[in-house]
């Protein structure tokens, strides 16, 4: 579960604080998925970084399954991020020398939390439609397949929260559909909270909750006329 309360975020710049986000509040339960839209430069990535324990808010709070990551010390915060949050970025950021399955397993190598991760990695790759591509390196995969590996990697440690920043931004329509299917499927497993930043109305339409960053705040698009989408 994700609870964001009255979040403000400014970046420090040589010319003084640059306000990006203002009075952002959001509650998403376990199993809920939200799309966040908004123009370029409106602060969507900044919001994901704040939600993902990567960029502290200027004020306000973030709680992920009851833990405020910014109340933790540096090491605990990094450990929390690794264990509880999965990220998917526009660029897949796969390691080129590793096979798909080893890329999925990469977050568990440093985790030291043991467990039968190989079975889970196979399960995840099968679930994202890559059961017959596990030994392919990134160069031997299509763009859409690479991004589906990145989704499987984000899930390997069973995070509470999965954050996706324009995950289909580099893909053609068909590949984007495949990634959208995987993300929408993930949202129905009931255990994870999913937040997807996207410019794609058709991707956004796949998720139960839809928001837009407008004038530095987050507005709920529920009930908004379809032309806002
Ligand atoms: P979006 O993802 O919606 O395109 P971003 O969150 O990347 O928007 O950026 C929002 C605004 O914050 C932009 O105007 C950007 O220039 C500014 N910005 C982003 N990161 C920093 C930073 N580290 N320092 C100062 N300004 C930043
Ligand atoms: Mg962005």
PDB file of C-alpha atoms and ligand atoms in Angstrom:
ATOM      1  CA  UNK A   1       0.000   0.000   0.000  1.00  0.00           C
ATOM      2  CA  UNK A   2       1.208   3.454  -0.922  1.00  0.00           C
ATOM      3  CA  UNK A   3       0.178   6.534   1.025  1.00  0.00           C
ATOM      4  CA  UNK A   4       1.452   9.956  -0.045  1.00  0.00           C
ATOM      5  CA  UNK A   5       0.454  12.857   2.150  1.00  0.00           C
ATOM      6  CA  UNK A   6       0.709  16.510   1.226  1.00  0.00           C
ATOM      7  CA  UNK A   7       3.921  16.145  -0.682  1.00  0.00           C
ATOM      8  CA  UNK A   8       5.924  19.159  -1.782  1.00  0.00           C
ATOM      9  CA  UNK A   9       9.072  18.912  -3.854  1.00  0.00           C
ATOM     10  CA  UNK A  10      11.439  21.685  -4.852  1.00  0.00           C
ATOM     11  CA  UNK A  11      14.858  21.268  -6.410  1.00  0.00           C
ATOM     12  CA  UNK A  12      17.644  23.446  -5.072  1.00  0.00           C
ATOM     13  CA  UNK A  13      19.110  25.495  -7.915  1.00  0.00           C
ATOM     14  CA  UNK A  14      21.661  28.319  -8.000  1.00  0.00           C
ATOM     15  CA  UNK A  15      18.739  30.694  -8.397  1.00  0.00           C
ATOM     16  CA  UNK A  16      16.945  29.282  -5.376  1.00  0.00           C
ATOM     17  CA  UNK A  17      14.359  26.585  -4.842  1.00  0.00           C
ATOM     18  CA  UNK A  18      12.532  25.455  -7.968  1.00  0.00           C
ATOM     19  CA  UNK A  19       9.082  24.160  -6.998  1.00  0.00           C
ATOM     20  CA  UNK A  20       8.033  21.062  -8.935  1.00  0.00           C
ATOM     21  CA  UNK A  21       5.292  19.369  -6.929  1.00  0.00           C
ATOM     22  CA  UNK A  22       2.814  20.903  -4.548  1.00  0.00           C
ATOM     23  CA  UNK A  23       0.174  19.367  -2.275  1.00  0.00           C
ATOM     24  CA  UNK A  24       0.317  15.924  -3.836  1.00  0.00           C
ATOM     25  CA  UNK A  25      -1.684  13.299  -1.972  1.00  0.00           C
ATOM     26  CA  UNK A  26      -2.407   9.787  -3.135  1.00  0.00           C
ATOM     27  CA  UNK A  27      -3.489   6.500  -1.597  1.00  0.00           C
ATOM     28  CA  UNK A  28      -3.205   3.247  -3.516  1.00  0.00           C
ATOM     29  CA  UNK A  29      -4.055  -0.058  -1.924  1.00  0.00           C
ATOM     30  CA  UNK A  30      -2.320  -3.337  -2.489  1.00  0.00           C
ATOM     31  CA  UNK A  31      -3.438  -4.592  -5.873  1.00  0.00           C
ATOM     32  CA  UNK A  32      -4.302  -1.141  -7.173  1.00  0.00           C
ATOM     33  CA  UNK A  33      -2.660   0.279 -10.254  1.00  0.00           C
ATOM     34  CA  UNK A  34      -2.521   3.885 -11.325  1.00  0.00           C
ATOM     35  CA  UNK A  35      -1.479   5.651 -14.490  1.00  0.00           C
ATOM     36  CA  UNK A  36       0.024   9.114 -14.215  1.00  0.00           C
ATOM     37  CA  UNK A  37      -0.104  11.360 -17.238  1.00  0.00           C
ATOM     38  CA  UNK A  38       0.865  14.962 -17.794  1.00  0.00           C
ATOM     39  CA  UNK A  39       2.926  17.088 -20.149  1.00  0.00           C
ATOM     40  CA  UNK A  40       6.670  16.762 -20.477  1.00  0.00           C
ATOM     41  CA  UNK A  41       8.416  18.631 -17.687  1.00  0.00           C
ATOM     42  CA  UNK A  42       5.388  18.578 -15.391  1.00  0.00           C
ATOM     43  CA  UNK A  43       7.179  16.567 -12.706  1.00  0.00           C
ATOM     44  CA  UNK A  44       6.080  12.983 -13.364  1.00  0.00           C
ATOM     45  CA  UNK A  45       9.555  11.470 -13.126  1.00  0.00           C
ATOM     46  CA  UNK A  46      10.284  13.579 -10.064  1.00  0.00           C
ATOM     47  CA  UNK A  47       7.157  12.186  -8.440  1.00  0.00           C
ATOM     48  CA  UNK A  48       8.236   8.615  -9.201  1.00  0.00           C
ATOM     49  CA  UNK A  49      11.684   9.268  -7.744  1.00  0.00           C
ATOM     50  CA  UNK A  50      10.103  10.625  -4.561  1.00  0.00           C
ATOM     51  CA  UNK A  51       7.769   7.606  -4.359  1.00  0.00           C
ATOM     52  CA  UNK A  52      10.704   5.295  -5.021  1.00  0.00           C
ATOM     53  CA  UNK A  53      12.919   6.461  -2.158  1.00  0.00           C
ATOM     54  CA  UNK A  54      15.343   7.987  -4.660  1.00  0.00           C
ATOM     55  CA  UNK A  55      14.678  11.691  -4.065  1.00  0.00           C
ATOM     56  CA  UNK A  56      13.536  13.040  -0.701  1.00  0.00           C
ATOM     57  CA  UNK A  57      10.450  15.240  -0.628  1.00  0.00           C
ATOM     58  CA  UNK A  58      10.869  18.820   0.548  1.00  0.00           C
ATOM     59  CA  UNK A  59       7.926  18.234   2.874  1.00  0.00           C
ATOM     60  CA  UNK A  60       5.115  15.770   3.262  1.00  0.00           C
ATOM     61  CA  UNK A  61       5.421  12.033   3.617  1.00  0.00           C
ATOM     62  CA  UNK A  62       5.586   8.794   1.696  1.00  0.00           C
ATOM     63  CA  UNK A  63       4.602   5.492   3.254  1.00  0.00           C
ATOM     64  CA  UNK A  64       5.095   2.126   1.576  1.00  0.00           C
ATOM     65  CA  UNK A  65       3.429  -0.737   3.424  1.00  0.00           C
ATOM     66  CA  UNK A  66       3.658   1.373   6.564  1.00  0.00           C
ATOM     67  CA  UNK A  67       7.309   2.381   6.233  1.00  0.00           C
ATOM     68  CA  UNK A  68       8.481   5.918   5.502  1.00  0.00           C
ATOM     69  CA  UNK A  69      11.699   5.267   3.552  1.00  0.00           C
ATOM     70  CA  UNK A  70      12.942   8.790   4.254  1.00  0.00           C
ATOM     71  CA  UNK A  71      12.841   8.103   7.990  1.00  0.00           C
ATOM     72  CA  UNK A  72      15.432   5.355   7.469  1.00  0.00           C
ATOM     73  CA  UNK A  73      19.197   5.753   7.516  1.00  0.00           C
ATOM     74  CA  UNK A  74      21.052   5.591   4.218  1.00  0.00           C
ATOM     75  CA  UNK A  75      21.850   1.875   4.322  1.00  0.00           C
ATOM     76  CA  UNK A  76      18.437   0.804   5.522  1.00  0.00           C
ATOM     77  CA  UNK A  77      16.868   3.027   2.903  1.00  0.00           C
ATOM     78  CA  UNK A  78      18.889   1.398   0.110  1.00  0.00           C
ATOM     79  CA  UNK A  79      18.031  -2.060   1.443  1.00  0.00           C
ATOM     80  CA  UNK A  80      14.358  -1.113   1.681  1.00  0.00           C
ATOM     81  CA  UNK A  81      14.380   0.223  -1.875  1.00  0.00           C
ATOM     82  CA  UNK A  82      15.973  -2.957  -3.201  1.00  0.00           C
ATOM     83  CA  UNK A  83      13.616  -5.281  -1.360  1.00  0.00           C
ATOM     84  CA  UNK A  84      10.317  -3.442  -1.562  1.00  0.00           C
ATOM     85  CA  UNK A  85      10.382  -1.338  -4.751  1.00  0.00           C
ATOM     86  CA  UNK A  86      10.724  -2.428  -8.365  1.00  0.00           C
ATOM     87  CA  UNK A  87      11.568   0.030 -11.143  1.00  0.00           C
ATOM     88  CA  UNK A  88      10.978  -0.068 -14.870  1.00  0.00           C
ATOM     89  CA  UNK A  89      12.390   2.834 -16.847  1.00  0.00           C
ATOM     90  CA  UNK A  90      11.956   3.899 -20.462  1.00  0.00           C
ATOM     91  CA  UNK A  91      15.347   2.368 -21.202  1.00  0.00           C
ATOM     92  CA  UNK A  92      15.358  -1.290 -20.140  1.00  0.00           C
ATOM     93  CA  UNK A  93      18.834  -0.938 -18.541  1.00  0.00           C
ATOM     94  CA  UNK A  94      19.534  -4.645 -18.951  1.00  0.00           C
ATOM     95  CA  UNK A  95      23.109  -5.841 -18.626  1.00  0.00           C
ATOM     96  CA  UNK A  96      24.205  -6.690 -22.188  1.00  0.00           C
ATOM     97  CA  UNK A  97      26.474  -9.608 -21.272  1.00  0.00           C
ATOM     98  CA  UNK A  98      23.825 -11.450 -19.261  1.00  0.00           C
ATOM     99  CA  UNK A  99      21.031 -13.715 -20.490  1.00  0.00           C
ATOM    100  CA  UNK A 100      17.407 -12.747 -19.884  1.00  0.00           C
ATOM    101  CA  UNK A 101      17.178 -15.021 -16.866  1.00  0.00           C
ATOM    102  CA  UNK A 102      20.427 -13.745 -15.361  1.00  0.00           C
ATOM    103  CA  UNK A 103      19.219 -10.178 -15.846  1.00  0.00           C
ATOM    104  CA  UNK A 104      16.032 -11.059 -13.971  1.00  0.00           C
ATOM    105  CA  UNK A 105      18.140 -12.603 -11.215  1.00  0.00           C
ATOM    106  CA  UNK A 106      20.602  -9.702 -11.007  1.00  0.00           C
ATOM    107  CA  UNK A 107      18.756  -7.878  -8.174  1.00  0.00           C
ATOM    108  CA  UNK A 108      18.960 -11.027  -6.042  1.00  0.00           C
ATOM    109  CA  UNK A 109      22.726 -11.391  -6.352  1.00  0.00           C
ATOM    110  CA  UNK A 110      23.400  -8.519  -3.977  1.00  0.00           C
ATOM    111  CA  UNK A 111      20.294  -9.143  -1.922  1.00  0.00           C
ATOM    112  CA  UNK A 112      21.657 -11.932   0.256  1.00  0.00           C
ATOM    113  CA  UNK A 113      18.103 -12.922   1.049  1.00  0.00           C
ATOM    114  CA  UNK A 114      18.570 -16.346  -0.504  1.00  0.00           C
ATOM    115  CA  UNK A 115      15.512 -18.246  -1.588  1.00  0.00           C
ATOM    116  CA  UNK A 116      14.650 -20.175  -4.702  1.00  0.00           C
ATOM    117  CA  UNK A 117      14.903 -17.219  -7.029  1.00  0.00           C
ATOM    118  CA  UNK A 118      15.732 -19.261 -10.140  1.00  0.00           C
ATOM    119  CA  UNK A 119      12.311 -20.881 -10.094  1.00  0.00           C
ATOM    120  CA  UNK A 120      10.668 -17.518  -9.619  1.00  0.00           C
ATOM    121  CA  UNK A 121      12.703 -15.978 -12.448  1.00  0.00           C
ATOM    122  CA  UNK A 122      11.565 -18.763 -14.798  1.00  0.00           C
ATOM    123  CA  UNK A 123       7.999 -18.284 -13.673  1.00  0.00           C
ATOM    124  CA  UNK A 124       8.152 -14.547 -14.244  1.00  0.00           C
ATOM    125  CA  UNK A 125       9.748 -14.840 -17.664  1.00  0.00           C
ATOM    126  CA  UNK A 126       7.082 -17.351 -18.640  1.00  0.00           C
ATOM    127  CA  UNK A 127       4.412 -15.038 -17.338  1.00  0.00           C
ATOM    128  CA  UNK A 128       5.700 -12.161 -19.473  1.00  0.00           C
ATOM    129  CA  UNK A 129       5.653 -14.444 -22.515  1.00  0.00           C
ATOM    130  CA  UNK A 130       9.398 -15.154 -22.692  1.00  0.00           C
ATOM    131  CA  UNK A 131       9.477 -18.767 -21.584  1.00  0.00           C
ATOM    132  CA  UNK A 132      11.340 -19.625 -24.784  1.00  0.00           C
ATOM    133  CA  UNK A 133      13.750 -16.678 -24.613  1.00  0.00           C
ATOM    134  CA  UNK A 134      15.339 -17.147 -21.189  1.00  0.00           C
ATOM    135  CA  UNK A 135      18.837 -17.703 -22.511  1.00  0.00           C
ATOM    136  CA  UNK A 136      18.803 -14.832 -24.980  1.00  0.00           C
ATOM    137  CA  UNK A 137      21.010 -11.854 -24.316  1.00  0.00           C
ATOM    138  CA  UNK A 138      19.461  -8.384 -24.678  1.00  0.00           C
ATOM    139  CA  UNK A 139      20.928  -7.999 -28.194  1.00  0.00           C
ATOM    140  CA  UNK A 140      19.084 -11.196 -29.136  1.00  0.00           C
ATOM    141  CA  UNK A 141      15.715  -9.810 -28.012  1.00  0.00           C
ATOM    142  CA  UNK A 142      13.326  -7.313 -29.558  1.00  0.00           C
ATOM    143  CA  UNK A 143      12.690  -3.977 -27.840  1.00  0.00           C
ATOM    144  CA  UNK A 144       9.389  -5.169 -26.447  1.00  0.00           C
ATOM    145  CA  UNK A 145      10.935  -8.404 -25.208  1.00  0.00           C
ATOM    146  CA  UNK A 146      13.738  -6.497 -23.496  1.00  0.00           C
ATOM    147  CA  UNK A 147      11.228  -4.327 -21.720  1.00  0.00           C
ATOM    148  CA  UNK A 148       9.282  -7.406 -20.598  1.00  0.00           C
ATOM    149  CA  UNK A 149      12.522  -8.788 -19.135  1.00  0.00           C
ATOM    150  CA  UNK A 150      12.878  -5.479 -17.287  1.00  0.00           C
ATOM    151  CA  UNK A 151       9.368  -5.948 -15.861  1.00  0.00           C
ATOM    152  CA  UNK A 152      10.229  -9.476 -14.713  1.00  0.00           C
ATOM    153  CA  UNK A 153      13.426  -8.149 -13.124  1.00  0.00           C
ATOM    154  CA  UNK A 154      11.437  -5.490 -11.266  1.00  0.00           C
ATOM    155  CA  UNK A 155       9.265  -8.255  -9.777  1.00  0.00           C
ATOM    156  CA  UNK A 156      11.901 -10.783  -8.778  1.00  0.00           C
ATOM    157  CA  UNK A 157      12.076  -9.732  -5.122  1.00  0.00           C
ATOM    158  CA  UNK A 158       8.291  -9.463  -4.788  1.00  0.00           C
ATOM    159  CA  UNK A 159       8.185  -5.719  -4.260  1.00  0.00           C
ATOM    160  CA  UNK A 160       5.286  -3.972  -2.579  1.00  0.00           C
ATOM    161  CA  UNK A 161       5.465  -1.187  -5.130  1.00  0.00           C
ATOM    162  CA  UNK A 162       6.388  -1.189  -8.820  1.00  0.00           C
ATOM    163  CA  UNK A 163       7.160   2.159 -10.430  1.00  0.00           C
ATOM    164  CA  UNK A 164       7.311   2.481 -14.220  1.00  0.00           C
ATOM    165  CA  UNK A 165       8.508   5.612 -15.992  1.00  0.00           C
ATOM    166  CA  UNK A 166       7.196   5.679 -19.577  1.00  0.00           C
ATOM    167  CA  UNK A 167       7.816   1.946 -19.968  1.00  0.00           C
ATOM    168  CA  UNK A 168       6.486   1.870 -23.521  1.00  0.00           C
ATOM    169  CA  UNK A 169       7.973   5.197 -24.594  1.00  0.00           C
ATOM    170  CA  UNK A 170      10.570   3.613 -26.891  1.00  0.00           C
ATOM    171  CA  UNK A 171       8.357   0.894 -28.337  1.00  0.00           C
ATOM    172  CA  UNK A 172       6.211   0.576 -31.415  1.00  0.00           C
ATOM    173  CA  UNK A 173       2.518   0.003 -30.989  1.00  0.00           C
ATOM    174  CA  UNK A 174       2.558  -3.795 -31.018  1.00  0.00           C
ATOM    175  CA  UNK A 175       5.469  -4.085 -28.604  1.00  0.00           C
ATOM    176  CA  UNK A 176       3.862  -1.459 -26.375  1.00  0.00           C
ATOM    177  CA  UNK A 177       0.683  -3.539 -26.289  1.00  0.00           C
ATOM    178  CA  UNK A 178       2.679  -6.562 -25.114  1.00  0.00           C
ATOM    179  CA  UNK A 179       4.277  -4.589 -22.280  1.00  0.00           C
ATOM    180  CA  UNK A 180       0.898  -3.054 -21.420  1.00  0.00           C
ATOM    181  CA  UNK A 181      -0.592  -6.562 -21.171  1.00  0.00           C
ATOM    182  CA  UNK A 182       2.142  -7.587 -18.759  1.00  0.00           C
ATOM    183  CA  UNK A 183       1.742  -4.483 -16.582  1.00  0.00           C
ATOM    184  CA  UNK A 184      -2.041  -4.766 -16.542  1.00  0.00           C
ATOM    185  CA  UNK A 185      -1.719  -8.444 -15.603  1.00  0.00           C
ATOM    186  CA  UNK A 186       0.665  -7.538 -12.814  1.00  0.00           C
ATOM    187  CA  UNK A 187      -1.886  -5.102 -11.497  1.00  0.00           C
ATOM    188  CA  UNK A 188      -4.412  -7.883 -11.079  1.00  0.00           C
ATOM    189  CA  UNK A 189      -2.268 -10.139  -8.902  1.00  0.00           C
ATOM    190  CA  UNK A 190      -3.579  -8.306  -5.864  1.00  0.00           C
ATOM    191  CA  UNK A 191      -0.278  -8.094  -4.011  1.00  0.00           C
ATOM    192  CA  UNK A 192       1.562  -5.280  -5.672  1.00  0.00           C
ATOM    193  CA  UNK A 193       0.820  -1.587  -6.023  1.00  0.00           C
ATOM    194  CA  UNK A 194       1.693  -0.317  -9.494  1.00  0.00           C
ATOM    195  CA  UNK A 195       2.289   3.238 -10.680  1.00  0.00           C
ATOM    196  CA  UNK A 196       2.893   3.799 -14.384  1.00  0.00           C
ATOM    197  CA  UNK A 197       3.863   7.155 -15.840  1.00  0.00           C
ATOM    198  CA  UNK A 198       2.829   7.236 -19.471  1.00  0.00           C
ATOM    199  CA  UNK A 199       1.967   9.491 -22.370  1.00  0.00           C
ATOM    200  CA  UNK A 200      -0.094   6.726 -23.902  1.00  0.00           C
ATOM    201  CA  UNK A 201      -3.852   7.063 -23.376  1.00  0.00           C
ATOM    202  CA  UNK A 202      -4.344   3.435 -24.371  1.00  0.00           C
ATOM    203  CA  UNK A 203      -1.837   2.258 -21.752  1.00  0.00           C
ATOM    204  CA  UNK A 204      -3.379   4.546 -19.126  1.00  0.00           C
ATOM    205  CA  UNK A 205      -6.803   3.152 -19.928  1.00  0.00           C
ATOM    206  CA  UNK A 206      -5.612  -0.289 -18.785  1.00  0.00           C
ATOM    207  CA  UNK A 207      -5.334   0.778 -15.146  1.00  0.00           C
ATOM    208  CA  UNK A 208      -7.976   1.264 -12.519  1.00  0.00           C
ATOM    209  CA  UNK A 209      -6.887   4.721 -11.431  1.00  0.00           C
ATOM    210  CA  UNK A 210      -5.779   7.592 -13.641  1.00  0.00           C
ATOM    211  CA  UNK A 211      -4.168  10.855 -12.647  1.00  0.00           C
ATOM    212  CA  UNK A 212      -2.627  13.838 -14.322  1.00  0.00           C
ATOM    213  CA  UNK A 213       0.065  16.189 -13.039  1.00  0.00           C
ATOM    214  CA  UNK A 214      -1.359  19.647 -13.629  1.00  0.00           C
ATOM    215  CA  UNK A 215       0.026  22.869 -12.188  1.00  0.00           C
ATOM    216  CA  UNK A 216       2.349  20.894  -9.892  1.00  0.00           C
ATOM    217  CA  UNK A 217      -0.381  18.851  -8.315  1.00  0.00           C
ATOM    218  CA  UNK A 218      -1.935  15.476  -8.975  1.00  0.00           C
ATOM    219  CA  UNK A 219      -5.517  15.458 -10.128  1.00  0.00           C
ATOM    220  CA  UNK A 220      -7.701  12.383 -10.231  1.00  0.00           C
ATOM    221  CA  UNK A 221      -9.058  11.859 -13.741  1.00  0.00           C
ATOM    222  CA  UNK A 222     -11.928   9.698 -12.483  1.00  0.00           C
ATOM    223  CA  UNK A 223     -15.046  11.297 -13.816  1.00  0.00           C
ATOM    224  CA  UNK A 224     -13.094  13.538 -16.173  1.00  0.00           C
ATOM    225  CA  UNK A 225     -14.470  13.593 -19.704  1.00  0.00           C
ATOM    226  CA  UNK A 226     -12.735  11.104 -22.016  1.00  0.00           C
ATOM    227  CA  UNK A 227     -11.091  13.888 -24.049  1.00  0.00           C
ATOM    228  CA  UNK A 228      -8.794  14.513 -21.061  1.00  0.00           C
ATOM    229  CA  UNK A 229      -7.356  11.063 -21.639  1.00  0.00           C
TER     230      UNK A 229
HETATM  231  P1  LIG B   1       8.547  14.914 -16.484  1.00  0.00           P
HETATM  232  O1  LIG B   1       9.001  13.543 -16.072  1.00  0.00           O
HETATM  233  O2  LIG B   1       7.084  15.149 -16.236  1.00  0.00           O
HETATM  234  O3  LIG B   1       8.889  15.243 -17.889  1.00  0.00           O
HETATM  235  P2  LIG B   1      10.568  15.817 -14.590  1.00  0.00           P
HETATM  236  O4  LIG B   1      10.114  15.326 -13.264  1.00  0.00           O
HETATM  237  O5  LIG B   1      11.649  15.070 -15.251  1.00  0.00           O
HETATM  238  O6  LIG B   1       9.291  15.974 -15.557  1.00  0.00           O
HETATM  239  O7  LIG B   1      11.028  17.320 -14.453  1.00  0.00           O
HETATM  240  C1  LIG B   1      10.184  18.324 -13.896  1.00  0.00           C
HETATM  241  C2  LIG B   1      10.941  19.634 -13.856  1.00  0.00           C
HETATM  242  O8  LIG B   1      11.973  19.529 -12.885  1.00  0.00           O
HETATM  243  C3  LIG B   1      11.608  20.005 -15.161  1.00  0.00           C
HETATM  244  O9  LIG B   1      11.387  21.367 -15.384  1.00  0.00           O
HETATM  245  C4  LIG B   1      13.061  19.696 -14.918  1.00  0.00           C
HETATM  246  O10 LIG B   1      13.886  20.550 -15.651  1.00  0.00           O
HETATM  247  C5  LIG B   1      13.222  19.923 -13.437  1.00  0.00           C
HETATM  248  N1  LIG B   1      14.253  19.062 -12.832  1.00  0.00           N
HETATM  249  C6  LIG B   1      14.317  17.731 -12.895  1.00  0.00           C
HETATM  250  N2  LIG B   1      15.351  17.248 -12.183  1.00  0.00           N
HETATM  251  C7  LIG B   1      15.982  18.321 -11.654  1.00  0.00           C
HETATM  252  C8  LIG B   1      17.122  18.499 -10.807  1.00  0.00           C
HETATM  253  N3  LIG B   1      17.819  17.468 -10.345  1.00  0.00           N
HETATM  254  N4  LIG B   1      17.451  19.764 -10.460  1.00  0.00           N
HETATM  255  C9  LIG B   1      16.739  20.817 -10.885  1.00  0.00           C
HETATM  256  N5  LIG B   1      15.653  20.715 -11.688  1.00  0.00           N
HETATM  257  C10 LIG B   1      15.271  19.496 -12.070  1.00  0.00           C
HETATM  258 MG1  LIG B   2       9.931  12.023 -17.149  1.00  0.00          MG
END
